[in-house]
Coordinates of C-alpha atoms in Angstrom, one line a residue:
X570 CA 145.3 38.5 149.6
X571 CA 143.9 40.4 146.5
X572 CA 146.0 43.1 145.1
X573 CA 144.5 46.6 145.6
X574 CA 143.3 48.1 142.3
X575 CA 145.2 51.2 141.1
X576 CA 143.2 54.0 139.6
X577 CA 144.6 55.3 136.2
X578 CA 145.0 59.0 135.8
X579 CA 142.4 60.6 133.5
X580 CA 145.0 61.3 130.7
X581 CA 145.5 57.6 130.4
X582 CA 141.9 56.9 129.8
X583 CA 140.8 56.7 126.1
X584 CA 137.4 58.5 126.7
X585 CA 139.2 61.5 128.1
X586 CA 141.0 62.1 124.9
X587 CA 137.8 61.7 122.9
X588 CA 136.0 64.3 125.0
X589 CA 138.9 66.6 124.9
X590 CA 139.1 66.3 121.1
X591 CA 135.4 67.1 120.7
X592 CA 135.8 70.1 123.0
X593 CA 138.7 71.5 121.0
X594 CA 136.9 71.0 117.7
X595 CA 133.8 72.8 119.1
X596 CA 135.9 75.7 120.5
X597 CA 137.7 76.0 117.2
X598 CA 134.5 76.1 115.2
X599 CA 133.0 78.8 117.4
X600 CA 136.2 80.9 117.0
X601 CA 136.1 80.8 113.2
X602 CA 134.6 84.1 111.9
X603 CA 131.2 83.6 110.3
X604 CA 130.1 85.4 107.2
X605 CA 127.3 87.8 108.1
X606 CA 124.4 89.0 105.8
X607 CA 125.3 92.3 104.2
X608 CA 123.3 94.8 102.2
X609 CA 124.1 98.3 101.0
X610 CA 122.6 100.6 98.4
X611 CA 124.5 103.3 96.6
X612 CA 121.9 106.0 97.3
X613 CA 118.6 106.0 99.2
X614 CA 117.2 108.8 97.1
X615 CA 116.8 108.0 93.4
X616 CA 115.1 110.1 90.7
X617 CA 113.4 108.7 87.6
X618 CA 114.8 109.8 84.2
X619 CA 112.7 111.3 81.6
X620 CA 111.9 107.9 80.1
X621 CA 110.6 106.7 83.5
X622 CA 113.6 104.5 84.4
X623 CA 115.1 104.7 87.9
X624 CA 118.6 103.2 87.9
X625 CA 120.6 102.3 91.0
X626 CA 123.0 99.8 92.4
X627 CA 123.2 97.7 95.6
X628 CA 125.5 95.1 97.1
X629 CA 124.8 92.0 99.2
X630 CA 126.4 88.6 99.8
X631 CA 127.3 86.7 96.6
X632 CA 124.5 84.3 95.7
X633 CA 122.0 85.8 98.1
X634 CA 118.3 85.7 97.2
X635 CA 116.7 89.1 97.3
X636 CA 113.4 90.8 96.5
X637 CA 112.2 94.4 96.3
X638 CA 108.8 95.5 97.7
X639 CA 106.9 98.7 96.9
X640 CA 105.6 99.7 100.4
X641 CA 102.5 101.5 99.2
X642 CA 100.8 98.5 97.7
X643 CA 103.1 95.5 98.5
X644 CA 104.0 94.9 94.8
X645 CA 107.0 92.5 94.8
X646 CA 109.9 92.4 92.3
X647 CA 111.7 89.1 92.5
X648 CA 112.8 86.9 94.2
X649 CA 116.1 86.9 92.3
X650 CA 119.7 85.9 93.0
X651 CA 122.6 88.3 93.4
X652 CA 124.9 86.1 91.4
X653 CA 128.0 88.3 91.9
X654 CA 126.9 90.2 95.0
X655 CA 126.7 93.5 93.0
X656 CA 123.4 94.2 91.3
X657 CA 122.5 97.0 88.8
X658 CA 118.8 97.6 89.1
X659 CA 116.2 99.4 87.0
X660 CA 112.7 100.1 88.2
X661 CA 109.9 102.0 86.4
X662 CA 107.8 103.2 89.3
X663 CA 108.2 105.9 91.9
X664 CA 107.5 105.6 95.6
X665 CA 108.9 104.1 98.8
X666 CA 110.6 100.7 98.4
X667 CA 112.4 98.1 100.5
X668 CA 115.1 95.6 99.5
X669 CA 115.2 92.4 101.4
X670 CA 118.2 90.1 101.2
X671 CA 118.4 86.5 102.5
X672 CA 121.6 84.8 103.7
X673 CA 121.3 81.4 105.4
X674 CA 118.8 82.0 108.2
X675 CA 119.6 85.8 108.3
X676 CA 117.4 88.5 106.7
X677 CA 118.5 92.1 106.2
X678 CA 116.6 95.0 104.6
X679 CA 117.1 98.6 103.4
X680 CA 114.6 101.2 102.5
X681 CA 114.9 103.7 99.6
X682 CA 112.9 106.2 97.7
X683 CA 112.3 106.7 94.0
X684 CA 111.2 110.3 93.2
X685 CA 109.2 110.9 90.0
X686 CA 110.7 112.8 87.0
X687 CA 109.6 116.4 86.9
X688 CA 110.2 118.6 83.9
X689 CA 111.9 121.5 85.6
X690 CA 111.6 123.6 82.5
X691 CA 107.8 123.1 82.4
X692 CA 107.3 123.7 86.2
X693 CA 109.3 127.0 86.2
X694 CA 108.1 128.4 82.9
X695 CA 107.2 132.1 82.8
X696 CA 103.7 133.4 82.2
X697 CA 104.7 134.5 78.7
X698 CA 106.0 131.1 77.7
X699 CA 103.1 129.3 79.3
X700 CA 100.7 131.2 77.1
X701 CA 102.5 130.2 73.9
X702 CA 100.3 127.7 72.0
X703 CA 101.6 124.1 71.5
X704 CA 101.2 122.0 68.4
X705 CA 98.8 119.1 68.5
X706 CA 100.8 116.0 69.7
X707 CA 102.7 118.0 72.2
X708 CA 102.2 117.7 76.0
X709 CA 103.0 119.4 79.2
X710 CA 102.6 118.7 82.9
X711 CA 100.3 120.2 85.5
X712 CA 99.9 119.4 89.2
X713 CA 101.2 120.0 92.7
X714 CA 103.6 118.4 95.2
X715 CA 101.3 115.4 95.6
X716 CA 100.0 114.9 92.1
X717 CA 101.5 115.5 88.7
X718 CA 99.8 114.7 85.4
X719 CA 100.8 115.1 81.8
X720 CA 98.2 116.1 79.2
X721 CA 98.6 116.0 75.5
X722 CA 96.0 117.1 72.9
X723 CA 96.6 114.7 70.0
X724 CA 94.2 115.9 67.3
X725 CA 90.8 117.6 66.6
X726 CA 88.7 115.9 63.9
X727 CA 85.5 117.0 62.2
X728 CA 82.5 114.7 62.6
X729 CA 78.9 114.5 61.3
X730 CA 76.1 116.0 63.5
X731 CA 74.7 112.6 63.9
X732 CA 77.9 111.2 65.5
X733 CA 77.0 109.9 69.0
X734 CA 79.7 112.1 70.5
X735 CA 77.9 115.3 69.6
X736 CA 74.2 114.3 69.1
X737 CA 73.2 116.0 72.4
X738 CA 74.5 119.3 71.0
X739 CA 73.2 118.9 67.4
X740 CA 69.7 117.9 68.6
X741 CA 69.4 120.6 71.3
X742 CA 71.4 123.6 70.2
X743 CA 70.8 125.7 67.1
X744 CA 73.3 127.8 65.2
X745 CA 76.2 125.3 65.2
X746 CA 78.2 125.4 62.0
X747 CA 80.7 122.6 62.7
X748 CA 81.1 119.6 65.0
X749 CA 84.5 118.2 66.2
X750 CA 86.0 115.7 68.5
X751 CA 89.0 116.6 70.6
X752 CA 91.3 113.6 71.2
X753 CA 93.6 113.9 74.2
X754 CA 95.7 111.8 76.5
X755 CA 96.2 112.1 80.3
X756 CA 99.0 110.3 82.1
X757 CA 99.8 110.1 85.8
X758 CA 103.4 111.1 86.4
X759 CA 103.0 111.2 90.2
X760 CA 100.3 110.1 92.5
X761 CA 96.7 109.0 91.8
X762 CA 95.0 111.3 89.3
X763 CA 91.2 111.7 89.4
X764 CA 90.0 111.9 85.8
X765 CA 87.1 114.1 86.8
X766 CA 89.8 116.9 87.0
X767 CA 90.5 116.2 83.3
X768 CA 86.9 115.8 82.1
X769 CA 86.2 117.2 78.7
X770 CA 84.2 120.0 80.4
X771 CA 87.5 121.3 81.7
X772 CA 88.7 122.0 78.2
X773 CA 87.7 125.2 76.4
X774 CA 87.6 124.8 72.6
X775 CA 87.5 127.9 70.4
X776 CA 86.8 128.0 66.7
X777 CA 88.7 130.0 64.0
X778 CA 86.9 133.2 65.1
X779 CA 87.9 132.7 68.7
X780 CA 84.4 131.8 69.9
X781 CA 84.2 129.1 72.6
X782 CA 82.2 126.1 71.5
X783 CA 79.7 123.9 73.5
X784 CA 81.0 120.7 74.9
X785 CA 79.0 117.5 74.7
X786 CA 78.0 115.7 77.9
X787 CA 78.4 112.3 76.2
X788 CA 81.4 110.3 77.5
X789 CA 83.1 107.1 76.4
X790 CA 82.3 104.0 78.5
X791 CA 85.0 102.2 80.4
X792 CA 87.0 105.2 81.4
X793 CA 88.5 104.7 84.9
X794 CA 87.7 107.1 87.7
X795 CA 91.4 107.3 88.7
X796 CA 94.8 106.9 87.0
X797 CA 97.5 105.3 89.2
X798 CA 101.0 106.4 88.8
X799 CA 102.4 105.3 85.4
X800 CA 99.0 104.8 83.9
X801 CA 97.4 106.8 81.0
X802 CA 94.1 107.1 79.3
X803 CA 93.1 108.2 75.9
X804 CA 90.0 110.5 76.1
X805 CA 87.9 112.5 73.8
X806 CA 85.2 115.1 73.9
X807 CA 82.7 116.3 71.3
X808 CA 82.3 120.0 70.7
X809 CA 79.9 122.1 68.7
X810 CA 81.4 125.3 67.0
X811 CA 79.4 128.3 66.0
X812 CA 81.8 129.2 63.1
X813 CA 83.2 126.9 60.5
X814 CA 86.9 127.0 59.7
X815 CA 90.1 124.9 59.5
X816 CA 91.7 126.0 62.7
X817 CA 90.8 125.4 66.4
X818 CA 92.4 126.4 69.7
X819 CA 92.2 124.1 72.8
X820 CA 92.9 125.4 76.3
X821 CA 93.3 123.6 79.7
X822 CA 94.2 125.8 82.6
X823 CA 97.3 127.7 81.4
X824 CA 98.1 125.3 78.6
X825 CA 97.1 126.1 75.0
X826 CA 97.2 124.1 71.8
X827 CA 96.5 125.4 68.4
X828 CA 96.2 123.5 65.1
X829 CA 94.3 122.3 62.1
X830 CA 91.0 120.4 62.2
X831 CA 91.4 117.1 60.4

């Protein structure tokens, strides 16, 4: 008569201990805290300095890749690596931005704003100070809450009546004693600046007797229609003056420049 087989308890079977070991290792792994993606910025509102720099600091996981995106046009800065986890950053544009940091398969982002630099002294100047003439080479800002531009009259130089910049005046207007070119620069400090608002016809140029001259309709080729934030353009306008002299006064809105003709 065959002996009846005796079943072994589970704990005596080798595969039981293998399965139990795998189970314990899996539970232990799941219980170990996992490092999460982190991202923080010291301030969400940053203001440019007078030199155009916007400095700020943010923190993320050490070794994370990150990039910064300007929301208005999708311009991308990066990707770079946060080698120590703490990053000192300098940007040169204003607007709405977003930092994106990548950690393993995780992605985290933060939005922040860079506000343009505004010359508070210029924006709050009194009527008496605004009427004080500036020297050539000096500039000031004009604009509103949406657009701010800087304008600088660089120089005024005497030219021959046959210069292409003034020929439409010299050939069509009599009694002009002097012809000059006003050289000026317009820069966009905030927003998109339409250059039609800074056309030479917007300037008034007076000779040494205080008589307003006649602006030329001739314009330089290649001048853009609009300046984007941070861009500038060197412009010029020809003017015929009824009186000869060494001094000239240039006015744009409430801004006034006075200086010698070169």
